[in-house]
Amino acid sequence: MCGPALVLADPKAGFRCTPVASAFAVAESCAPEGQDEDSECPKVVRSTSAVPELLEEMNHSAEQTNKLELHASKAEMRYRQRLAHWSRLHRNLIEEHGAQSVDRARRYFEAEEALKAAAERIQNISHQISAAGQDAKAAAGMEANDEMAAQGKLEHEVALVCFSKALR
């Protein structure tokens, strides 16, 4: 690593680290224009003009990372607090009503949640059936385009199959 030096290329010596005050010092030490490319004058390999932009991007990325890590740690803390709260409530219910009663009640609430989810799926599928039926009617009305009618009928049949599966 060069540290505060510039990486310079010398046609004869290859790459080397040369401590310089700035790129201007390198330019001043070069031979005047008109010398051939094989001259002893070193050429700056790495441009220093992009360094401030890169550092700014790195700082911005580090700030974003810190914000996201803080957000994640706060969310994790909220999760632990809620888990502890619900665990206390569960223990209190078991102490008050017994483990058997709590298990029976839990099965009831789980069944109710499953019923709500199934009802929502049925409603979504019925909307799909309705839309497919309207598409089939529109496609049937246009006898010039048999392909569209077949597609509408196929979508209607698929929606009916999904509906029957959701009812099971």
mmCIF file of C-alpha atoms in Angstrom:
data_model
loop_
_atom_site.group_PDB
_atom_site.id
_atom_site.type_symbol
_atom_site.label_atom_id
_atom_site.label_comp_id
_atom_site.label_asym_id
_atom_site.label_seq_id
_atom_site.Cartn_x
_atom_site.Cartn_y
_atom_site.Cartn_z
ATOM 1 C CA MET A 1 0.000 0.000 0.000
ATOM 2 C CA CYS A 2 1.304 3.423 -0.859
ATOM 3 C CA GLY A 3 -0.409 5.531 1.810
ATOM 4 C CA PRO A 4 -0.309 9.258 0.950
ATOM 5 C CA ALA A 5 1.761 8.615 -2.163
ATOM 6 C CA LEU A 6 0.616 8.275 -5.738
ATOM 7 C CA VAL A 7 1.025 5.048 -7.658
ATOM 8 C CA LEU A 8 3.180 5.901 -10.622
ATOM 9 C CA ALA A 9 4.202 3.911 -13.639
ATOM 10 C CA ASP A 10 7.668 4.296 -15.057
ATOM 11 C CA PRO A 11 8.198 2.568 -18.440
ATOM 12 C CA LYS A 12 11.465 1.066 -17.241
ATOM 13 C CA ALA A 13 10.836 0.555 -13.503
ATOM 14 C CA GLY A 14 7.174 -0.565 -13.629
ATOM 15 C CA PHE A 15 4.796 0.382 -10.805
ATOM 16 C CA ARG A 16 6.160 2.098 -7.727
ATOM 17 C CA CYS A 17 4.949 4.267 -4.883
ATOM 18 C CA THR A 18 6.326 7.764 -4.978
ATOM 19 C CA PRO A 19 5.557 10.249 -2.221
ATOM 20 C CA VAL A 20 4.384 13.478 -3.828
ATOM 21 C CA ALA A 21 2.497 16.505 -2.601
ATOM 22 C CA SER A 22 0.001 16.433 -5.457
ATOM 23 C CA ALA A 23 -0.532 15.404 -9.018
ATOM 24 C CA PHE A 24 0.755 18.846 -9.993
ATOM 25 C CA ALA A 25 4.166 17.983 -8.539
ATOM 26 C CA VAL A 26 4.290 14.982 -10.848
ATOM 27 C CA ALA A 27 3.328 17.092 -13.840
ATOM 28 C CA GLU A 28 6.010 19.699 -13.030
ATOM 29 C CA SER A 29 8.727 17.055 -12.791
ATOM 30 C CA CYS A 30 7.905 15.672 -16.232
ATOM 31 C CA ALA A 31 9.911 16.563 -19.260
ATOM 32 C CA PRO A 32 8.397 19.102 -21.646
ATOM 33 C CA GLU A 33 5.987 18.031 -24.302
ATOM 34 C CA GLY A 34 7.538 16.714 -27.414
ATOM 35 C CA GLN A 35 9.471 13.886 -25.799
ATOM 36 C CA ASP A 36 8.553 10.425 -26.951
ATOM 37 C CA GLU A 37 6.450 8.035 -24.888
ATOM 38 C CA ASP A 38 9.496 6.085 -23.730
ATOM 39 C CA SER A 39 10.792 9.045 -21.722
ATOM 40 C CA GLU A 40 11.686 8.762 -18.042
ATOM 41 C CA CYS A 41 8.669 10.836 -17.042
ATOM 42 C CA PRO A 42 6.309 8.828 -14.746
ATOM 43 C CA LYS A 43 2.626 8.660 -15.610
ATOM 44 C CA VAL A 44 -0.141 8.790 -13.034
ATOM 45 C CA VAL A 45 -1.891 5.429 -13.112
ATOM 46 C CA ARG A 46 -4.710 6.124 -10.703
ATOM 47 C CA SER A 47 -6.713 9.292 -10.910
ATOM 48 C CA THR A 48 -7.221 11.052 -7.601
ATOM 49 C CA SER A 49 -10.164 13.080 -8.830
ATOM 50 C CA ALA A 50 -12.628 10.220 -8.204
ATOM 51 C CA VAL A 51 -11.504 9.649 -4.595
ATOM 52 C CA PRO A 52 -13.745 12.313 -2.966
ATOM 53 C CA GLU A 53 -16.776 10.989 -4.836
ATOM 54 C CA LEU A 54 -15.991 7.428 -3.781
ATOM 55 C CA LEU A 55 -15.504 8.490 -0.170
ATOM 56 C CA GLU A 56 -18.834 10.315 -0.242
ATOM 57 C CA GLU A 57 -20.560 7.197 -1.607
ATOM 58 C CA MET A 58 -18.910 5.077 1.079
ATOM 59 C CA ASN A 59 -20.076 7.484 3.808
ATOM 60 C CA HIS A 60 -23.609 7.456 2.427
ATOM 61 C CA SER A 61 -23.608 3.654 2.305
ATOM 62 C CA ALA A 62 -22.319 3.456 5.877
ATOM 63 C CA GLU A 63 -25.069 5.836 7.050
ATOM 64 C CA GLN A 64 -27.719 3.725 5.289
ATOM 65 C CA THR A 65 -26.296 0.562 6.844
ATOM 66 C CA ASN A 66 -26.343 2.124 10.304
ATOM 67 C CA LYS A 67 -29.951 3.278 9.875
ATOM 68 C CA LEU A 68 -31.071 -0.154 8.713
ATOM 69 C CA GLU A 69 -29.216 -1.911 11.531
ATOM 70 C CA LEU A 70 -30.822 0.436 14.060
ATOM 71 C CA HIS A 71 -34.257 -0.221 12.533
ATOM 72 C CA ALA A 72 -33.658 -3.984 12.659
ATOM 73 C CA SER A 73 -32.487 -3.908 16.278
ATOM 74 C CA LYS A 74 -35.537 -1.850 17.319
ATOM 75 C CA ALA A 75 -37.837 -4.301 15.532
ATOM 76 C CA GLU A 76 -36.095 -7.215 17.234
ATOM 77 C CA MET A 77 -36.510 -5.533 20.629
ATOM 78 C CA ARG A 78 -40.236 -4.942 19.977
ATOM 79 C CA TYR A 79 -40.598 -8.592 18.970
ATOM 80 C CA ARG A 80 -38.900 -9.790 22.196
ATOM 81 C CA GLN A 81 -41.085 -7.487 24.314
ATOM 82 C CA ARG A 82 -44.276 -8.696 22.636
ATOM 83 C CA LEU A 83 -43.210 -12.327 22.901
ATOM 84 C CA ALA A 84 -42.531 -11.893 26.624
ATOM 85 C CA HIS A 85 -45.921 -10.181 27.073
ATOM 86 C CA TRP A 86 -47.838 -12.919 25.247
ATOM 87 C CA SER A 87 -45.907 -15.608 27.124
ATOM 88 C CA ARG A 88 -46.953 -14.022 30.450
ATOM 89 C CA LEU A 89 -50.564 -13.851 29.268
ATOM 90 C CA HIS A 90 -50.450 -17.502 28.195
ATOM 91 C CA ARG A 91 -49.015 -18.588 31.570
ATOM 92 C CA ASN A 92 -51.670 -16.553 33.394
ATOM 93 C CA LEU A 93 -54.457 -18.163 31.346
ATOM 94 C CA ILE A 94 -53.099 -21.642 32.045
ATOM 95 C CA GLU A 95 -52.879 -20.874 35.765
ATOM 96 C CA GLU A 96 -56.408 -19.474 35.832
ATOM 97 C CA HIS A 97 -58.255 -21.915 33.516
ATOM 98 C CA GLY A 98 -55.995 -24.950 33.172
ATOM 99 C CA ALA A 99 -53.934 -26.206 30.248
ATOM 100 C CA GLN A 100 -56.760 -28.323 28.799
ATOM 101 C CA SER A 101 -59.176 -25.399 28.558
ATOM 102 C CA VAL A 102 -56.541 -23.170 26.965
ATOM 103 C CA ASP A 103 -55.728 -25.866 24.372
ATOM 104 C CA ARG A 104 -59.423 -26.321 23.493
ATOM 105 C CA ALA A 105 -59.884 -22.548 23.173
ATOM 106 C CA ARG A 106 -56.752 -22.274 21.010
ATOM 107 C CA ARG A 107 -58.105 -24.907 18.597
ATOM 108 C CA TYR A 108 -61.359 -22.935 18.383
ATOM 109 C CA PHE A 109 -59.530 -19.682 17.545
ATOM 110 C CA GLU A 110 -57.279 -21.429 15.021
ATOM 111 C CA ALA A 111 -60.357 -22.930 13.331
ATOM 112 C CA GLU A 112 -62.005 -19.504 13.245
ATOM 113 C CA GLU A 113 -58.892 -17.992 11.600
ATOM 114 C CA ALA A 114 -58.837 -20.805 9.028
ATOM 115 C CA LEU A 115 -62.527 -20.160 8.303
ATOM 116 C CA LYS A 116 -61.874 -16.444 7.776
ATOM 117 C CA ALA A 117 -58.988 -17.222 5.404
ATOM 118 C CA ALA A 118 -61.131 -19.709 3.450
ATOM 119 C CA ALA A 119 -63.981 -17.174 3.197
ATOM 120 C CA GLU A 120 -61.555 -14.587 1.829
ATOM 121 C CA ARG A 121 -60.202 -17.070 -0.752
ATOM 122 C CA ILE A 122 -63.776 -17.953 -1.784
ATOM 123 C CA GLN A 123 -64.623 -14.278 -2.219
ATOM 124 C CA ASN A 124 -61.514 -13.691 -4.360
ATOM 125 C CA ILE A 125 -62.276 -16.742 -6.487
ATOM 126 C CA SER A 126 -65.910 -15.698 -6.933
ATOM 127 C CA HIS A 127 -64.683 -12.339 -8.246
ATOM 128 C CA GLN A 128 -62.413 -14.209 -10.659
ATOM 129 C CA ILE A 129 -65.347 -16.384 -11.781
ATOM 130 C CA SER A 130 -67.478 -13.309 -12.331
ATOM 131 C CA ALA A 131 -64.763 -11.601 -14.366
ATOM 132 C CA ALA A 132 -64.095 -14.758 -16.387
ATOM 133 C CA GLY A 133 -67.830 -15.142 -17.036
ATOM 134 C CA GLN A 134 -68.059 -11.588 -18.315
ATOM 135 C CA ASP A 135 -65.002 -12.172 -20.508
ATOM 136 C CA ALA A 136 -66.575 -15.376 -21.847
ATOM 137 C CA LYS A 137 -69.826 -13.558 -22.654
ATOM 138 C CA ALA A 138 -67.931 -10.781 -24.396
ATOM 139 C CA ALA A 139 -65.857 -13.290 -26.309
ATOM 140 C CA ALA A 140 -68.937 -15.301 -27.276
ATOM 141 C CA GLY A 141 -70.527 -12.117 -28.608
ATOM 142 C CA MET A 142 -67.627 -11.661 -30.974
ATOM 143 C CA GLU A 143 -67.887 -14.714 -33.176
ATOM 144 C CA ALA A 144 -65.247 -13.291 -35.461
ATOM 145 C CA ASN A 145 -62.604 -14.004 -32.846
ATOM 146 C CA ASP A 146 -62.975 -17.682 -31.846
ATOM 147 C CA GLU A 147 -59.636 -17.681 -30.062
ATOM 148 C CA MET A 148 -60.789 -15.045 -27.585
ATOM 149 C CA ALA A 149 -63.980 -16.986 -26.823
ATOM 150 C CA ALA A 150 -62.035 -20.168 -26.156
ATOM 151 C CA GLN A 151 -59.643 -18.302 -23.847
ATOM 152 C CA GLY A 152 -62.558 -16.797 -21.903
ATOM 153 C CA LYS A 153 -64.212 -20.193 -21.518
ATOM 154 C CA LEU A 154 -60.926 -21.710 -20.374
ATOM 155 C CA GLU A 155 -60.433 -18.982 -17.761
ATOM 156 C CA HIS A 156 -64.003 -19.531 -16.567
ATOM 157 C CA GLU A 157 -63.399 -23.277 -16.197
ATOM 158 C CA VAL A 158 -60.122 -22.689 -14.336
ATOM 159 C CA ALA A 159 -61.852 -20.285 -11.958
ATOM 160 C CA LEU A 160 -64.598 -22.886 -11.316
ATOM 161 C CA VAL A 161 -61.982 -25.533 -10.509
ATOM 162 C CA CYS A 162 -60.238 -23.150 -8.101
ATOM 163 C CA PHE A 163 -63.583 -22.372 -6.499
ATOM 164 C CA SER A 164 -64.376 -26.036 -5.959
ATOM 165 C CA LYS A 165 -60.907 -26.620 -4.451
ATOM 166 C CA ALA A 166 -61.376 -23.698 -2.066
ATOM 167 C CA LEU A 167 -64.634 -25.179 -0.797
ATOM 168 C CA ARG A 168 -62.916 -28.413 0.242
#
